[in-house]
PDB file of C-alpha atoms in Angstrom:
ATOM      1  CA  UNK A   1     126.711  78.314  77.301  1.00 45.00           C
ATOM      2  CA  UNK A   2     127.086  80.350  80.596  1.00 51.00           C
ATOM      3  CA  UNK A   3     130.469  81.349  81.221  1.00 52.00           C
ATOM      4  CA  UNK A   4     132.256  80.032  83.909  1.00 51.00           C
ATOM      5  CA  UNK A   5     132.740  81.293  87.521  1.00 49.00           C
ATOM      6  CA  UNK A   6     135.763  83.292  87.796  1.00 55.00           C
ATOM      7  CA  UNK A   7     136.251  83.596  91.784  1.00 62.00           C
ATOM      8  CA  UNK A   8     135.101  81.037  93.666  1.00 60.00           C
ATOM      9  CA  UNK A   9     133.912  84.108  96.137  1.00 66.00           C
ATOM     10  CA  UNK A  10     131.125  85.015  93.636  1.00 64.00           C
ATOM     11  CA  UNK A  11     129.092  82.528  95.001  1.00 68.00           C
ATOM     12  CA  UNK A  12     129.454  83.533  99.016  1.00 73.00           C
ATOM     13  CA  UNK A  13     129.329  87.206  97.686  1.00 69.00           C
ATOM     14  CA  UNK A  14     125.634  86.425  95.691  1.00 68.00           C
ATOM     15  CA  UNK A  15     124.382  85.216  98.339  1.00 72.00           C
ATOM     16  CA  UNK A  16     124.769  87.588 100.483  1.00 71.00           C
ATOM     17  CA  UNK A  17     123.409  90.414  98.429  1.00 69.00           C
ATOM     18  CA  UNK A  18     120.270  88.071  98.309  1.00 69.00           C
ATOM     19  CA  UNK A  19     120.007  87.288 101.796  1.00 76.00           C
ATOM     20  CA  UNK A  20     118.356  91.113 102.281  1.00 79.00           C
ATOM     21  CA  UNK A  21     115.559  90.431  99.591  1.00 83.00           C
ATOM     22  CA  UNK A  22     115.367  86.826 101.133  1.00 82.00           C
ATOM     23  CA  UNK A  23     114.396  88.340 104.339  1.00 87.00           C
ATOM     24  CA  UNK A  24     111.996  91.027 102.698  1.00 88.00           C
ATOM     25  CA  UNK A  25     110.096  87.798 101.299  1.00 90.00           C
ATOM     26  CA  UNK A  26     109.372  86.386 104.786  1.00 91.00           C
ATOM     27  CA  UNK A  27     108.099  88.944 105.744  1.00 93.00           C
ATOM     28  CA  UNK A  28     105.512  89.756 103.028  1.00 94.00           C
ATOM     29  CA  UNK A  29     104.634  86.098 103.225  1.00 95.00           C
ATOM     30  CA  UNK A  30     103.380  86.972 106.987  1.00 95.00           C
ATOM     31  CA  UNK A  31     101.833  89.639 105.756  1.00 95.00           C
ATOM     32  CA  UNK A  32      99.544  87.451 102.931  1.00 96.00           C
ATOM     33  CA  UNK A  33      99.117  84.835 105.792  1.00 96.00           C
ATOM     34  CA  UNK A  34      97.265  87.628 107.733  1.00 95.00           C
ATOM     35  CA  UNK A  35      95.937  89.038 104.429  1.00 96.00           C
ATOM     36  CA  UNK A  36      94.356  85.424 103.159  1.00 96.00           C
ATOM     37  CA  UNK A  37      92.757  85.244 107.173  1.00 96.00           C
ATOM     38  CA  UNK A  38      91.193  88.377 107.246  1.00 95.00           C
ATOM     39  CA  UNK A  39      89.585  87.468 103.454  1.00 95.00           C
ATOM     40  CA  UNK A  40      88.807  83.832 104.610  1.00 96.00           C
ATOM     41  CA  UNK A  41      86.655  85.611 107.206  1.00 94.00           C
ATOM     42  CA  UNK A  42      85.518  87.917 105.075  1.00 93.00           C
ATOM     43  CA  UNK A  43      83.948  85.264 103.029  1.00 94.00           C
ATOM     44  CA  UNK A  44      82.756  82.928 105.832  1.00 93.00           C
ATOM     45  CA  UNK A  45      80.437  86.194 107.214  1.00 90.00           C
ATOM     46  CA  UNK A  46      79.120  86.492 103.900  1.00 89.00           C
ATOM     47  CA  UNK A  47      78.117  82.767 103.209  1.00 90.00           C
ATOM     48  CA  UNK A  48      76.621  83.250 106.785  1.00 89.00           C
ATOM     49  CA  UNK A  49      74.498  86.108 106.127  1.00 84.00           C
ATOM     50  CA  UNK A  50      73.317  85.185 102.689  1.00 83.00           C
ATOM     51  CA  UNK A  51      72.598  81.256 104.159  1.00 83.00           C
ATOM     52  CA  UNK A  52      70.551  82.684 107.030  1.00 74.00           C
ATOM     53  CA  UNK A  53      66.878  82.083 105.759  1.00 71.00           C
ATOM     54  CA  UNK A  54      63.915  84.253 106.316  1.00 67.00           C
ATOM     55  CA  UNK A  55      64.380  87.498 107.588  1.00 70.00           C
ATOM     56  CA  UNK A  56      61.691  90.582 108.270  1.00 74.00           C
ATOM     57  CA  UNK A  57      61.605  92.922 106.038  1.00 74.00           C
ATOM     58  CA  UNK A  58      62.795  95.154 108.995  1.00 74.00           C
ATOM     59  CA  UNK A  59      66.264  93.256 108.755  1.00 78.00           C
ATOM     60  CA  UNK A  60      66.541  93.043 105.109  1.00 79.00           C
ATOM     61  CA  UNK A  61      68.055  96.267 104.535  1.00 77.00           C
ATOM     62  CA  UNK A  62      70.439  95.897 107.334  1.00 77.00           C
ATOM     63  CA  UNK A  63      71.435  92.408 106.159  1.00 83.00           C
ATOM     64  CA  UNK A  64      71.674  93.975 102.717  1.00 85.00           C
ATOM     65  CA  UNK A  65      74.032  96.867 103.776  1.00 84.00           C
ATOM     66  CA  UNK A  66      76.340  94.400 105.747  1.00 86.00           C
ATOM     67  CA  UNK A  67      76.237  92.090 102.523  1.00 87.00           C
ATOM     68  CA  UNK A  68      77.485  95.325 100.128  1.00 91.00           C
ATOM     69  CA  UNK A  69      80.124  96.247 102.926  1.00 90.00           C
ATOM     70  CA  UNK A  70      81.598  92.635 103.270  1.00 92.00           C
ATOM     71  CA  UNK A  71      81.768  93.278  99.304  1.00 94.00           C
ATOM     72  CA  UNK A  72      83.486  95.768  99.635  1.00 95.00           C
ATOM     73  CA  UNK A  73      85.739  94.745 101.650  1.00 94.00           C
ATOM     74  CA  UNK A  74      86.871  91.231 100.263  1.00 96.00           C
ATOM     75  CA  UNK A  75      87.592  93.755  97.122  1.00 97.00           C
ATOM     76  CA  UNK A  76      89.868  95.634  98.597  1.00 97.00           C
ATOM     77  CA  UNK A  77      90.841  92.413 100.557  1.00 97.00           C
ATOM     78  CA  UNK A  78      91.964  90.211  97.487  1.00 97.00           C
ATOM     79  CA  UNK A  79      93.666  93.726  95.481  1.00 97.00           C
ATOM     80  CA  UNK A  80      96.028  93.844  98.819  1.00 97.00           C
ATOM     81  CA  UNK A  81      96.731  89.991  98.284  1.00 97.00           C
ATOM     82  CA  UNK A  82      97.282  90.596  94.795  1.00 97.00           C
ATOM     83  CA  UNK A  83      99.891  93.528  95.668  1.00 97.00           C
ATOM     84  CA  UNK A  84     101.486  91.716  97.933  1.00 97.00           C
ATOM     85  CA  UNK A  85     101.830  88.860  95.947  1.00 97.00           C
ATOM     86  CA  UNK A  86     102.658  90.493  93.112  1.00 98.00           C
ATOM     87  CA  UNK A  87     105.720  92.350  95.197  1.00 97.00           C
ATOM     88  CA  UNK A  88     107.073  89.098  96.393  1.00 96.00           C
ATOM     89  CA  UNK A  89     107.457  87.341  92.588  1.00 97.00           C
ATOM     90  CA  UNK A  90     109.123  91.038  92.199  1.00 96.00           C
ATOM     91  CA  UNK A  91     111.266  90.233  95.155  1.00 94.00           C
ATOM     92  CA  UNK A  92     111.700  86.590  93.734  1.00 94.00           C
ATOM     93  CA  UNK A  93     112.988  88.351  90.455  1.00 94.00           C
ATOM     94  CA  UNK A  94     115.547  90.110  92.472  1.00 92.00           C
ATOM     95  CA  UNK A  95     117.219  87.455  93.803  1.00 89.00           C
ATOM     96  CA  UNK A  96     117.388  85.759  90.522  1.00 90.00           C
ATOM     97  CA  UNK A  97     118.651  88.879  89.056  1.00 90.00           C
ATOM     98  CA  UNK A  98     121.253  89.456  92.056  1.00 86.00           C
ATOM     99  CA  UNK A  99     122.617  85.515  91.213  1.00 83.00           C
ATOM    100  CA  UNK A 100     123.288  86.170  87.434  1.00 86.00           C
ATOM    101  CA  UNK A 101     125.023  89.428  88.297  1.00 84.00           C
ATOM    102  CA  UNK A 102     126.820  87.517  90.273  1.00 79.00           C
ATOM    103  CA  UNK A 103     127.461  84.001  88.657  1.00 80.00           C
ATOM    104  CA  UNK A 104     127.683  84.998  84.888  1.00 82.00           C
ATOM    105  CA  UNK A 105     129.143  88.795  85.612  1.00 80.00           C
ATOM    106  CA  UNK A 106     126.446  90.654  83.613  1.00 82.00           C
ATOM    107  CA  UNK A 107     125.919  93.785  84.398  1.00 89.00           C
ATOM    108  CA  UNK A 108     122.226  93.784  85.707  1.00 88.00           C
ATOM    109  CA  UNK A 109     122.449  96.699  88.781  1.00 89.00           C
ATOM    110  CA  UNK A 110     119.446  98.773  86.560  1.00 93.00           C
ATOM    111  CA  UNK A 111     117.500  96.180  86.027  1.00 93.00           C
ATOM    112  CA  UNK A 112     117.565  94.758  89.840  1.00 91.00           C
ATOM    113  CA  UNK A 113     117.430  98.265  91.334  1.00 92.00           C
ATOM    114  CA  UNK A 114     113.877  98.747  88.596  1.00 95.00           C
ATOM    115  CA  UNK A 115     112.442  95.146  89.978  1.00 95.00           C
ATOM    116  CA  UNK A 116     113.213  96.183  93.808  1.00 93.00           C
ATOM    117  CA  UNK A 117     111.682  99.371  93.076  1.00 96.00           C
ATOM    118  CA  UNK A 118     108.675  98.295  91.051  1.00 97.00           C
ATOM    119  CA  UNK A 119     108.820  95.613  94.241  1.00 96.00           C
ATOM    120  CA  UNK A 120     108.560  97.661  96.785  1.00 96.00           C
ATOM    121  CA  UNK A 121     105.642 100.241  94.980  1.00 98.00           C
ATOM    122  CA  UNK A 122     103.683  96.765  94.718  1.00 98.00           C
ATOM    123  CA  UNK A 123     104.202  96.085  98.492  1.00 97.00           C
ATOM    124  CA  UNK A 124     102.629 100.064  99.267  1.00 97.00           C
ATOM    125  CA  UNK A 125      99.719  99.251  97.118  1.00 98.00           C
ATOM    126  CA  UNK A 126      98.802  95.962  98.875  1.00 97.00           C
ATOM    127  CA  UNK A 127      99.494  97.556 101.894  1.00 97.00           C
ATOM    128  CA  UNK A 128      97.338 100.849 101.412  1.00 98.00           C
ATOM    129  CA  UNK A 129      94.382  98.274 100.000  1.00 98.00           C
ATOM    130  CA  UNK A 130      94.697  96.461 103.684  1.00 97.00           C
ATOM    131  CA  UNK A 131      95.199  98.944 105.395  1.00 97.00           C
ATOM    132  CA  UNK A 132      91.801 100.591 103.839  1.00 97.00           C
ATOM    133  CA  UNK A 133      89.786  97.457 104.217  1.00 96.00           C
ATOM    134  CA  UNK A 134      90.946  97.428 108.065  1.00 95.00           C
ATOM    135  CA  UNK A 135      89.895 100.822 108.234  1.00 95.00           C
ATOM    136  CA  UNK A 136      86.448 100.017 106.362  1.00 93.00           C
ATOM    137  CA  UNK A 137      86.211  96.918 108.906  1.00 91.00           C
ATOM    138  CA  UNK A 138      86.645  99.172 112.342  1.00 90.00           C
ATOM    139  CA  UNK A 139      84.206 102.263 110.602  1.00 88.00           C
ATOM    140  CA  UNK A 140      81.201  99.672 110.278  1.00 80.00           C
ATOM    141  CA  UNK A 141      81.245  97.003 112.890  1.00 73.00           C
ATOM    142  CA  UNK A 142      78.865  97.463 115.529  1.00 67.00           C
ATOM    143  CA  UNK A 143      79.591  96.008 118.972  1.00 63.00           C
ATOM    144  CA  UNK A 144      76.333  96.738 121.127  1.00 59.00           C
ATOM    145  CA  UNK A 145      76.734  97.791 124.776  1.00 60.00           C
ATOM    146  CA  UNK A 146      80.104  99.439 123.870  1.00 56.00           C
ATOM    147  CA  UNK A 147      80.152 103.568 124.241  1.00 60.00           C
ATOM    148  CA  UNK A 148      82.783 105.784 122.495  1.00 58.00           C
ATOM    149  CA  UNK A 149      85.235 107.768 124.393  1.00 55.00           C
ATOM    150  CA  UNK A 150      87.778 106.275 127.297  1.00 49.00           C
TER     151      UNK A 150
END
């Protein structure tokens, strides 16, 4: 049975140490919502290519090496989701953690300060696999009429 709640300013006291985290999780939840866009399109460009009918053997290996590139680049689209993701139920963790520190005074500081941690090295990976498929995204478009330079 969990052990009752000593000082009634536990509670007010928990939830402000998970207010910080709480905040952390809105924001990476903006981030997937941008994420989850950029692989919807992603996706639809692909369906559009491979649905397009006949095409000259001229375009074929163009429409080939756009096909591999969108490939690559709803990999490394879904692998930032996934970091991201995977961050946030880290994040979720930490609140948890912070609320039975709190609420049944265990001592839990290591093992919130390891899941923000591990958190927050899950949020740099999905953030280095965006920012790498933005990068592969601006390297291979090709917008005709428009020159390089200012």
């Amino acid at each position: 049975m969990a052990a009752p709640i000593l000082n009634i300013n536990d509670v007010p006291q928990a939830i402000q140490l998970a207010l910080g985290p709480a905040f952390l999780l809105t924001g990476i939840a903006g981030m997937l919502n941008v994420m989850a866009g950029r692989l919807a399109r992603i996706i639809d460009r692909g369906r559009r290519l491979t649905e397009s009918g006949v095409v000259s053997p001229e375009m074929l290996a163009a429409l080939q090496g756009e096909i591999q590139g969108l490939d690559r680049r709803r990999y490394l689209a879904s692998a930032a989701i996934t970091g991201c993701t995977l961050a946030a139920l880290l994040v979720c963790m930490v609140i948890a953690a912070l609320f039975l520190e709190a609420l049944l005074d265990a001592p839990l500081r290591w093992l919130v300060g390891s899941l923000f941690l591990c958190a927050t090295l899950a949020l740099v990976v999905g953030l280095a696999y965006f920012l790498r498929e933005v990068h592969l995204a601006t390297t291979t478009i090709r917008i005709v009429g428009a020159r390089r330079g200012g």
